[in-house]
Amino acid sequence: MRKYLSMFVGVMALVVAVETFCPCDNHSVYADSTDVDFGVEVATRNMFRGAQAGAGPYVFPSLTIPLTNSVGGTTFNIYGQYAVAGNQLDENEIDFTLSQNLGGFATLHLSSYYYDGSLVDMDNHNLDLFLTSDYLGFDITLSRMIHSQSVEGDSYVEVGYTLDDYDLFVGVGDGSYSVDGGFAPVNVGFVYTPPPPKRGNGARAARWLFGYSAAFIYNPDTELPYFVVSKRW
């Protein structure tokens, strides 16, 4: 247990210490923030990279805290996943994520997915080291599970693109993400978010669902579709 706890602390220190130069404008969506951010989201089901992590409505509270250091661009996030109906009321999760902006062109994240048991026992955590970037309008995610009792070594890659009010995405993964353990497309779909109403358009403003979004997700590997509606405050 001490070995894994030391590894977790060491990798978190590495994430904070990394600072990369990029000869590009700092217009990334992962730009620095100096404000504490808190929000709550409710969704009709819990999805994770093309697979259903929980049926029935879920509540997702989130708290993001900026961390002051010599590098800058460091945040710490706590993200909860709580079922409010169905047969998974006891299968809750808390995610802890340390993020470091890398010169404005990408962000490096270390997430610990904690489910139950002792919080200080690293056997109860799945550690996910992943990179997110906005390159030429494409949102790119590169992920690798670096510690887990069940999914260690699993990799996931996703590319997204925003077209008008739709966020399109395609994700591929191996290990537990796919049926046979090899790389396969596992997460294809789109998210629709109603646009803000135009000034003076009272009819449109009345219909605008602030904070709502709808997602259609299809897993080509399992051939299963999902439709999820969510509301964020």
mmCIF file with all atom_site columns, N, CA and C in Angstrom, residues 25-84:
data_model
loop_
_atom_site.group_PDB
_atom_site.id
_atom_site.type_symbol
_atom_site.label_atom_id
_atom_site.label_alt_id
_atom_site.label_comp_id
_atom_site.label_asym_id
_atom_site.label_entity_id
_atom_site.label_seq_id
_atom_site.pdbx_PDB_ins_code
_atom_site.Cartn_x
_atom_site.Cartn_y
_atom_site.Cartn_z
_atom_site.occupancy
_atom_site.B_iso_or_equiv
_atom_site.pdbx_formal_charge
_atom_site.auth_seq_id
_atom_site.auth_comp_id
_atom_site.auth_asym_id
_atom_site.auth_atom_id
_atom_site.pdbx_PDB_model_num
ATOM 1   N N  . ASP A 1 25 ? -0.151  30.651 -29.788 1.00 0.00 ? 25 ASP A N  1
ATOM 2   C CA . ASP A 1 25 ? -0.964  31.528 -28.969 1.00 0.00 ? 25 ASP A CA 1
ATOM 3   C C  . ASP A 1 25 ? -1.662  30.736 -27.870 1.00 0.00 ? 25 ASP A C  1
ATOM 4   N N  . ASN A 1 26 ? -1.793  31.339 -26.721 1.00 0.00 ? 26 ASN A N  1
ATOM 5   C CA . ASN A 1 26 ? -2.425  30.678 -25.582 1.00 0.00 ? 26 ASN A CA 1
ATOM 6   C C  . ASN A 1 26 ? -3.935  30.886 -25.653 1.00 0.00 ? 26 ASN A C  1
ATOM 7   N N  . HIS A 1 27 ? -4.566  30.222 -26.653 1.00 0.00 ? 27 HIS A N  1
ATOM 8   C CA . HIS A 1 27 ? -6.015  30.310 -26.817 1.00 0.00 ? 27 HIS A CA 1
ATOM 9   C C  . HIS A 1 27 ? -6.684  28.984 -26.499 1.00 0.00 ? 27 HIS A C  1
ATOM 10  N N  . SER A 1 28 ? -5.984  28.109 -25.796 1.00 0.00 ? 28 SER A N  1
ATOM 11  C CA . SER A 1 28 ? -6.533  26.789 -25.501 1.00 0.00 ? 28 SER A CA 1
ATOM 12  C C  . SER A 1 28 ? -7.738  26.908 -24.591 1.00 0.00 ? 28 SER A C  1
ATOM 13  N N  . VAL A 1 29 ? -8.681  25.959 -24.751 1.00 0.00 ? 29 VAL A N  1
ATOM 14  C CA . VAL A 1 29 ? -9.837  25.920 -23.850 1.00 0.00 ? 29 VAL A CA 1
ATOM 15  C C  . VAL A 1 29 ? -9.404  25.499 -22.453 1.00 0.00 ? 29 VAL A C  1
ATOM 16  N N  . TYR A 1 30 ? -8.152  25.052 -22.305 1.00 0.00 ? 30 TYR A N  1
ATOM 17  C CA . TYR A 1 30 ? -7.641  24.646 -21.003 1.00 0.00 ? 30 TYR A CA 1
ATOM 18  C C  . TYR A 1 30 ? -6.779  25.749 -20.398 1.00 0.00 ? 30 TYR A C  1
ATOM 19  N N  . ALA A 1 31 ? -7.049  26.988 -20.782 1.00 0.00 ? 31 ALA A N  1
ATOM 20  C CA . ALA A 1 31 ? -6.264  28.102 -20.269 1.00 0.00 ? 31 ALA A CA 1
ATOM 21  C C  . ALA A 1 31 ? -6.440  28.244 -18.768 1.00 0.00 ? 31 ALA A C  1
ATOM 22  N N  . ASP A 1 32 ? -5.480  28.979 -18.147 1.00 0.00 ? 32 ASP A N  1
ATOM 23  C CA . ASP A 1 32 ? -5.466  29.115 -16.693 1.00 0.00 ? 32 ASP A CA 1
ATOM 24  C C  . ASP A 1 32 ? -6.743  29.771 -16.178 1.00 0.00 ? 32 ASP A C  1
ATOM 25  N N  . SER A 1 33 ? -7.130  29.368 -14.984 1.00 0.00 ? 33 SER A N  1
ATOM 26  C CA . SER A 1 33 ? -8.254  30.002 -14.311 1.00 0.00 ? 33 SER A CA 1
ATOM 27  C C  . SER A 1 33 ? -7.861  30.273 -12.870 1.00 0.00 ? 33 SER A C  1
ATOM 28  N N  . THR A 1 34 ? -8.227  31.451 -12.379 1.00 0.00 ? 34 THR A N  1
ATOM 29  C CA . THR A 1 34 ? -7.900  31.808 -10.998 1.00 0.00 ? 34 THR A CA 1
ATOM 30  C C  . THR A 1 34 ? -9.131  31.762 -10.105 1.00 0.00 ? 34 THR A C  1
ATOM 31  N N  . ASP A 1 35 ? -10.260 31.295 -10.627 1.00 0.00 ? 35 ASP A N  1
ATOM 32  C CA . ASP A 1 35 ? -11.502 31.255 -9.869  1.00 0.00 ? 35 ASP A CA 1
ATOM 33  C C  . ASP A 1 35 ? -11.859 29.829 -9.460  1.00 0.00 ? 35 ASP A C  1
ATOM 34  N N  . VAL A 1 36 ? -12.368 29.693 -8.239  1.00 0.00 ? 36 VAL A N  1
ATOM 35  C CA . VAL A 1 36 ? -12.918 28.412 -7.803  1.00 0.00 ? 36 VAL A CA 1
ATOM 36  C C  . VAL A 1 36 ? -14.226 28.181 -8.545  1.00 0.00 ? 36 VAL A C  1
ATOM 37  N N  . ASP A 1 37 ? -14.393 26.987 -9.096  1.00 0.00 ? 37 ASP A N  1
ATOM 38  C CA . ASP A 1 37 ? -15.584 26.680 -9.891  1.00 0.00 ? 37 ASP A CA 1
ATOM 39  C C  . ASP A 1 37 ? -16.334 25.518 -9.250  1.00 0.00 ? 37 ASP A C  1
ATOM 40  N N  . PHE A 1 38 ? -17.634 25.718 -9.039  1.00 0.00 ? 38 PHE A N  1
ATOM 41  C CA . PHE A 1 38 ? -18.479 24.670 -8.462  1.00 0.00 ? 38 PHE A CA 1
ATOM 42  C C  . PHE A 1 38 ? -19.710 24.509 -9.328  1.00 0.00 ? 38 PHE A C  1
ATOM 43  N N  . GLY A 1 39 ? -20.102 23.269 -9.578  1.00 0.00 ? 39 GLY A N  1
ATOM 44  C CA . GLY A 1 39 ? -21.284 23.024 -10.381 1.00 0.00 ? 39 GLY A CA 1
ATOM 45  C C  . GLY A 1 39 ? -21.901 21.678 -10.051 1.00 0.00 ? 39 GLY A C  1
ATOM 46  N N  . VAL A 1 40 ? -23.140 21.511 -10.492 1.00 0.00 ? 40 VAL A N  1
ATOM 47  C CA . VAL A 1 40 ? -23.850 20.245 -10.303 1.00 0.00 ? 40 VAL A CA 1
ATOM 48  C C  . VAL A 1 40 ? -24.526 19.897 -11.630 1.00 0.00 ? 40 VAL A C  1
ATOM 49  N N  . GLU A 1 41 ? -24.437 18.635 -12.007 1.00 0.00 ? 41 GLU A N  1
ATOM 50  C CA . GLU A 1 41 ? -25.077 18.160 -13.222 1.00 0.00 ? 41 GLU A CA 1
ATOM 51  C C  . GLU A 1 41 ? -25.932 16.934 -12.899 1.00 0.00 ? 41 GLU A C  1
ATOM 52  N N  . VAL A 1 42 ? -27.087 16.845 -13.541 1.00 0.00 ? 42 VAL A N  1
ATOM 53  C CA . VAL A 1 42 ? -27.958 15.682 -13.422 1.00 0.00 ? 42 VAL A CA 1
ATOM 54  C C  . VAL A 1 42 ? -28.120 15.091 -14.808 1.00 0.00 ? 42 VAL A C  1
ATOM 55  N N  . ALA A 1 43 ? -27.930 13.762 -14.935 1.00 0.00 ? 43 ALA A N  1
ATOM 56  C CA . ALA A 1 43 ? -28.036 13.087 -16.226 1.00 0.00 ? 43 ALA A CA 1
ATOM 57  C C  . ALA A 1 43 ? -28.903 11.847 -16.099 1.00 0.00 ? 43 ALA A C  1
ATOM 58  N N  . THR A 1 44 ? -29.490 11.449 -17.218 1.00 0.00 ? 44 THR A N  1
ATOM 59  C CA . THR A 1 44 ? -30.396 10.304 -17.207 1.00 0.00 ? 44 THR A CA 1
ATOM 60  C C  . THR A 1 44 ? -29.660 8.990  -17.016 1.00 0.00 ? 44 THR A C  1
ATOM 61  N N  . ARG A 1 45 ? -28.354 8.970  -17.298 1.00 0.00 ? 45 ARG A N  1
ATOM 62  C CA . ARG A 1 45 ? -27.533 7.796  -17.012 1.00 0.00 ? 45 ARG A CA 1
ATOM 63  C C  . ARG A 1 45 ? -26.071 8.202  -16.962 1.00 0.00 ? 45 ARG A C  1
ATOM 64  N N  . ASN A 1 46 ? -25.238 7.304  -16.455 1.00 0.00 ? 46 ASN A N  1
ATOM 65  C CA . ASN A 1 46 ? -23.813 7.569  -16.275 1.00 0.00 ? 46 ASN A CA 1
ATOM 66  C C  . ASN A 1 46 ? -23.027 6.852  -17.372 1.00 0.00 ? 46 ASN A C  1
ATOM 67  N N  . MET A 1 47 ? -22.371 7.631  -18.231 1.00 0.00 ? 47 MET A N  1
ATOM 68  C CA . MET A 1 47 ? -21.595 7.065  -19.331 1.00 0.00 ? 47 MET A CA 1
ATOM 69  C C  . MET A 1 47 ? -20.115 7.367  -19.149 1.00 0.00 ? 47 MET A C  1
ATOM 70  N N  . PHE A 1 48 ? -19.264 6.416  -19.575 1.00 0.00 ? 48 PHE A N  1
ATOM 71  C CA . PHE A 1 48 ? -17.817 6.635  -19.523 1.00 0.00 ? 48 PHE A CA 1
ATOM 72  C C  . PHE A 1 48 ? -17.179 6.011  -20.756 1.00 0.00 ? 48 PHE A C  1
ATOM 73  N N  . ARG A 1 49 ? -16.764 6.863  -21.676 1.00 0.00 ? 49 ARG A N  1
ATOM 74  C CA . ARG A 1 49 ? -16.018 6.439  -22.856 1.00 0.00 ? 49 ARG A CA 1
ATOM 75  C C  . ARG A 1 49 ? -16.696 5.308  -23.620 1.00 0.00 ? 49 ARG A C  1
ATOM 76  N N  . GLY A 1 50 ? -17.977 5.500  -23.909 1.00 0.00 ? 50 GLY A N  1
ATOM 77  C CA . GLY A 1 50 ? -18.710 4.562  -24.742 1.00 0.00 ? 50 GLY A CA 1
ATOM 78  C C  . GLY A 1 50 ? -19.381 3.421  -24.016 1.00 0.00 ? 50 GLY A C  1
ATOM 79  N N  . ALA A 1 51 ? -19.251 3.363  -22.701 1.00 0.00 ? 51 ALA A N  1
ATOM 80  C CA . ALA A 1 51 ? -19.869 2.284  -21.921 1.00 0.00 ? 51 ALA A CA 1
ATOM 81  C C  . ALA A 1 51 ? -20.740 2.882  -20.828 1.00 0.00 ? 51 ALA A C  1
ATOM 82  N N  . GLN A 1 52 ? -21.812 2.179  -20.497 1.00 0.00 ? 52 GLN A N  1
ATOM 83  C CA . GLN A 1 52 ? -22.688 2.617  -19.425 1.00 0.00 ? 52 GLN A CA 1
ATOM 84  C C  . GLN A 1 52 ? -22.086 2.249  -18.078 1.00 0.00 ? 52 GLN A C  1
ATOM 85  N N  . ALA A 1 53 ? -21.780 3.278  -17.276 1.00 0.00 ? 53 ALA A N  1
ATOM 86  C CA . ALA A 1 53 ? -21.221 3.044  -15.946 1.00 0.00 ? 53 ALA A CA 1
ATOM 87  C C  . ALA A 1 53 ? -22.301 2.946  -14.885 1.00 0.00 ? 53 ALA A C  1
ATOM 88  N N  . GLY A 1 54 ? -23.516 3.337  -15.240 1.00 0.00 ? 54 GLY A N  1
ATOM 89  C CA . GLY A 1 54 ? -24.611 3.247  -14.290 1.00 0.00 ? 54 GLY A CA 1
ATOM 90  C C  . GLY A 1 54 ? -25.913 3.652  -14.942 1.00 0.00 ? 54 GLY A C  1
ATOM 91  N N  . ALA A 1 55 ? -26.977 2.834  -14.730 1.00 0.00 ? 55 ALA A N  1
ATOM 92  C CA . ALA A 1 55 ? -28.292 3.151  -15.283 1.00 0.00 ? 55 ALA A CA 1
ATOM 93  C C  . ALA A 1 55 ? -29.071 4.000  -14.293 1.00 0.00 ? 55 ALA A C  1
ATOM 94  N N  . GLY A 1 56 ? -30.089 4.677  -14.800 1.00 0.00 ? 56 GLY A N  1
ATOM 95  C CA . GLY A 1 56 ? -30.897 5.514  -13.929 1.00 0.00 ? 56 GLY A CA 1
ATOM 96  C C  . GLY A 1 56 ? -30.280 6.891  -13.766 1.00 0.00 ? 56 GLY A C  1
ATOM 97  N N  . PRO A 1 57 ? -31.013 7.835  -13.207 1.00 0.00 ? 57 PRO A N  1
ATOM 98  C CA . PRO A 1 57 ? -30.508 9.202  -13.043 1.00 0.00 ? 57 PRO A CA 1
ATOM 99  C C  . PRO A 1 57 ? -29.302 9.250  -12.105 1.00 0.00 ? 57 PRO A C  1
ATOM 100 N N  . TYR A 1 58 ? -28.372 10.134 -12.433 1.00 0.00 ? 58 TYR A N  1
ATOM 101 C CA . TYR A 1 58 ? -27.175 10.346 -11.621 1.00 0.00 ? 58 TYR A CA 1
ATOM 102 C C  . TYR A 1 58 ? -27.006 11.835 -11.343 1.00 0.00 ? 58 TYR A C  1
ATOM 103 N N  . VAL A 1 59 ? -26.415 12.138 -10.192 1.00 0.00 ? 59 VAL A N  1
ATOM 104 C CA . VAL A 1 59 ? -26.040 13.499 -9.842  1.00 0.00 ? 59 VAL A CA 1
ATOM 105 C C  . VAL A 1 59 ? -24.520 13.574 -9.816  1.00 0.00 ? 59 VAL A C  1
ATOM 106 N N  . PHE A 1 60 ? -23.968 14.642 -10.452 1.00 0.00 ? 60 PHE A N  1
ATOM 107 C CA . PHE A 1 60 ? -22.523 14.801 -10.557 1.00 0.00 ? 60 PHE A CA 1
ATOM 108 C C  . PHE A 1 60 ? -22.113 16.165 -10.003 1.00 0.00 ? 60 PHE A C  1
ATOM 109 N N  . PRO A 1 61 ? -21.771 16.250 -8.714  1.00 0.00 ? 61 PRO A N  1
ATOM 110 C CA . PRO A 1 61 ? -21.231 17.512 -8.188  1.00 0.00 ? 61 PRO A CA 1
ATOM 111 C C  . PRO A 1 61 ? -19.755 17.643 -8.566  1.00 0.00 ? 61 PRO A C  1
ATOM 112 N N  . SER A 1 62 ? -19.307 18.878 -8.779  1.00 0.00 ? 62 SER A N  1
ATOM 113 C CA . SER A 1 62 ? -17.928 19.106 -9.198  1.00 0.00 ? 62 SER A CA 1
ATOM 114 C C  . SER A 1 62 ? -17.393 20.369 -8.541  1.00 0.00 ? 62 SER A C  1
ATOM 115 N N  . LEU A 1 63 ? -16.152 20.291 -8.066  1.00 0.00 ? 63 LEU A N  1
ATOM 116 C CA . LEU A 1 63 ? -15.481 21.437 -7.453  1.00 0.00 ? 63 LEU A CA 1
ATOM 117 C C  . LEU A 1 63 ? -14.062 21.520 -8.007  1.00 0.00 ? 63 LEU A C  1
ATOM 118 N N  . THR A 1 64 ? -13.722 22.664 -8.623  1.00 0.00 ? 64 THR A N  1
ATOM 119 C CA . THR A 1 64 ? -12.387 22.867 -9.182  1.00 0.00 ? 64 THR A CA 1
ATOM 120 C C  . THR A 1 64 ? -11.713 24.018 -8.453  1.00 0.00 ? 64 THR A C  1
ATOM 121 N N  . ILE A 1 65 ? -10.498 23.752 -7.947  1.00 0.00 ? 65 ILE A N  1
ATOM 122 C CA . ILE A 1 65 ? -9.763  24.729 -7.153  1.00 0.00 ? 65 ILE A CA 1
ATOM 123 C C  . ILE A 1 65 ? -8.435  25.029 -7.848  1.00 0.00 ? 65 ILE A C  1
ATOM 124 N N  . PRO A 1 66 ? -8.148  26.296 -8.183  1.00 0.00 ? 66 PRO A N  1
ATOM 125 C CA . PRO A 1 66 ? -6.836  26.647 -8.741  1.00 0.00 ? 66 PRO A CA 1
ATOM 126 C C  . PRO A 1 66 ? -5.769  26.572 -7.656  1.00 0.00 ? 66 PRO A C  1
ATOM 127 N N  . LEU A 1 67 ? -4.606  26.051 -8.016  1.00 0.00 ? 67 LEU A N  1
ATOM 128 C CA . LEU A 1 67 ? -3.504  25.912 -7.070  1.00 0.00 ? 67 LEU A CA 1
ATOM 129 C C  . LEU A 1 67 ? -2.405  26.905 -7.428  1.00 0.00 ? 67 LEU A C  1
ATOM 130 N N  . THR A 1 68 ? -1.975  27.659 -6.444  1.00 0.00 ? 68 THR A N  1
ATOM 131 C CA . THR A 1 68 ? -0.931  28.657 -6.662  1.00 0.00 ? 68 THR A CA 1
ATOM 132 C C  . THR A 1 68 ? 0.444   28.014 -6.543  1.00 0.00 ? 68 THR A C  1
ATOM 133 N N  . ASN A 1 69 ? 1.260   28.147 -7.602  1.00 0.00 ? 69 ASN A N  1
ATOM 134 C CA . ASN A 1 69 ? 2.635   27.648 -7.568  1.00 0.00 ? 69 ASN A CA 1
ATOM 135 C C  . ASN A 1 69 ? 3.459   28.429 -8.576  1.00 0.00 ? 69 ASN A C  1
ATOM 136 N N  . SER A 1 70 ? 4.759   28.122 -8.651  1.00 0.00 ? 70 SER A N  1
ATOM 137 C CA . SER A 1 70 ? 5.656   28.858 -9.541  1.00 0.00 ? 70 SER A CA 1
ATOM 138 C C  . SER A 1 70 ? 5.413   28.546 -11.005 1.00 0.00 ? 70 SER A C  1
ATOM 139 N N  . VAL A 1 71 ? 4.793   27.408 -11.296 1.00 0.00 ? 71 VAL A N  1
ATOM 140 C CA . VAL A 1 71 ? 4.548   27.009 -12.680 1.00 0.00 ? 71 VAL A CA 1
ATOM 141 C C  . VAL A 1 71 ? 3.316   27.709 -13.229 1.00 0.00 ? 71 VAL A C  1
ATOM 142 N N  . GLY A 1 72 ? 2.219   27.708 -12.463 1.00 0.00 ? 72 GLY A N  1
ATOM 143 C CA . GLY A 1 72 ? 0.962   28.299 -12.902 1.00 0.00 ? 72 GLY A CA 1
ATOM 144 C C  . GLY A 1 72 ? 0.148   27.324 -13.715 1.00 0.00 ? 72 GLY A C  1
ATOM 145 N N  . GLY A 1 73 ? -1.144  27.604 -13.842 1.00 0.00 ? 73 GLY A N  1
ATOM 146 C CA . GLY A 1 73 ? -2.016  26.763 -14.646 1.00 0.00 ? 73 GLY A CA 1
ATOM 147 C C  . GLY A 1 73 ? -2.321  25.413 -14.035 1.00 0.00 ? 73 GLY A C  1
ATOM 148 N N  . THR A 1 74 ? -2.268  25.324 -12.702 1.00 0.00 ? 74 THR A N  1
ATOM 149 C CA . THR A 1 74 ? -2.521  24.057 -12.017 1.00 0.00 ? 74 THR A CA 1
ATOM 150 C C  . THR A 1 74 ? -3.877  24.106 -11.311 1.00 0.00 ? 74 THR A C  1
ATOM 151 N N  . THR A 1 75 ? -4.679  23.056 -11.488 1.00 0.00 ? 75 THR A N  1
ATOM 152 C CA . THR A 1 75 ? -5.976  22.981 -10.821 1.00 0.00 ? 75 THR A CA 1
ATOM 153 C C  . THR A 1 75 ? -6.172  21.610 -10.197 1.00 0.00 ? 75 THR A C  1
ATOM 154 N N  . PHE A 1 76 ? -7.012  21.568 -9.187  1.00 0.00 ? 76 PHE A N  1
ATOM 155 C CA . PHE A 1 76 ? -7.387  20.316 -8.533  1.00 0.00 ? 76 PHE A CA 1
ATOM 156 C C  . PHE A 1 76 ? -8.900  20.219 -8.545  1.00 0.00 ? 76 PHE A C  1
ATOM 157 N N  . ASN A 1 77 ? -9.430  19.079 -9.027  1.00 0.00 ? 77 ASN A N  1
ATOM 158 C CA . ASN A 1 77 ? -10.867 18.894 -9.166  1.00 0.00 ? 77 ASN A CA 1
ATOM 159 C C  . ASN A 1 77 ? -11.334 17.679 -8.382  1.00 0.00 ? 77 ASN A C  1
ATOM 160 N N  . ILE A 1 78 ? -12.487 17.826 -7.723  1.00 0.00 ? 78 ILE A N  1
ATOM 161 C CA . ILE A 1 78 ? -13.170 16.713 -7.068  1.00 0.00 ? 78 ILE A CA 1
ATOM 162 C C  . ILE A 1 78 ? -14.508 16.545 -7.763  1.00 0.00 ? 78 ILE A C  1
ATOM 163 N N  . TYR A 1 79 ? -14.770 15.324 -8.238  1.00 0.00 ? 79 TYR A N  1
ATOM 164 C CA . TYR A 1 79 ? -15.953 15.069 -9.067  1.00 0.00 ? 79 TYR A CA 1
ATOM 165 C C  . TYR A 1 79 ? -16.670 13.843 -8.523  1.00 0.00 ? 79 TYR A C  1
ATOM 166 N N  . GLY A 1 80 ? -17.921 14.012 -8.118  1.00 0.00 ? 80 GLY A N  1
ATOM 167 C CA . GLY A 1 80 ? -18.688 12.911 -7.562  1.00 0.00 ? 80 GLY A CA 1
ATOM 168 C C  . GLY A 1 80 ? -19.653 12.324 -8.563  1.00 0.00 ? 80 GLY A C  1
ATOM 169 N N  . GLN A 1 81 ? -19.983 11.042 -8.385  1.00 0.00 ? 81 GLN A N  1
ATOM 170 C CA . GLN A 1 81 ? -20.961 10.356 -9.231  1.00 0.00 ? 81 GLN A CA 1
ATOM 171 C C  . GLN A 1 81 ? -21.885 9.560  -8.316  1.00 0.00 ? 81 GLN A C  1
ATOM 172 N N  . TYR A 1 82 ? -23.136 10.021 -8.196  1.00 0.00 ? 82 TYR A N  1
ATOM 173 C CA . TYR A 1 82 ? -24.061 9.433  -7.231  1.00 0.00 ? 82 TYR A CA 1
ATOM 174 C C  . TYR A 1 82 ? -25.381 9.066  -7.909  1.00 0.00 ? 82 TYR A C  1
ATOM 175 N N  . ALA A 1 83 ? -25.722 7.787  -7.834  1.00 0.00 ? 83 ALA A N  1
ATOM 176 C CA . ALA A 1 83 ? -27.001 7.328  -8.376  1.00 0.00 ? 83 ALA A CA 1
ATOM 177 C C  . ALA A 1 83 ? -28.128 7.763  -7.449  1.00 0.00 ? 83 ALA A C  1
ATOM 178 N N  . VAL A 1 84 ? -29.237 8.196  -8.046  1.00 0.00 ? 84 VAL A N  1
ATOM 179 C CA . VAL A 1 84 ? -30.386 8.626  -7.251  1.00 0.00 ? 84 VAL A CA 1
ATOM 180 C C  . VAL A 1 84 ? -31.581 7.702  -7.434  1.00 0.00 ? 84 VAL A C  1
#
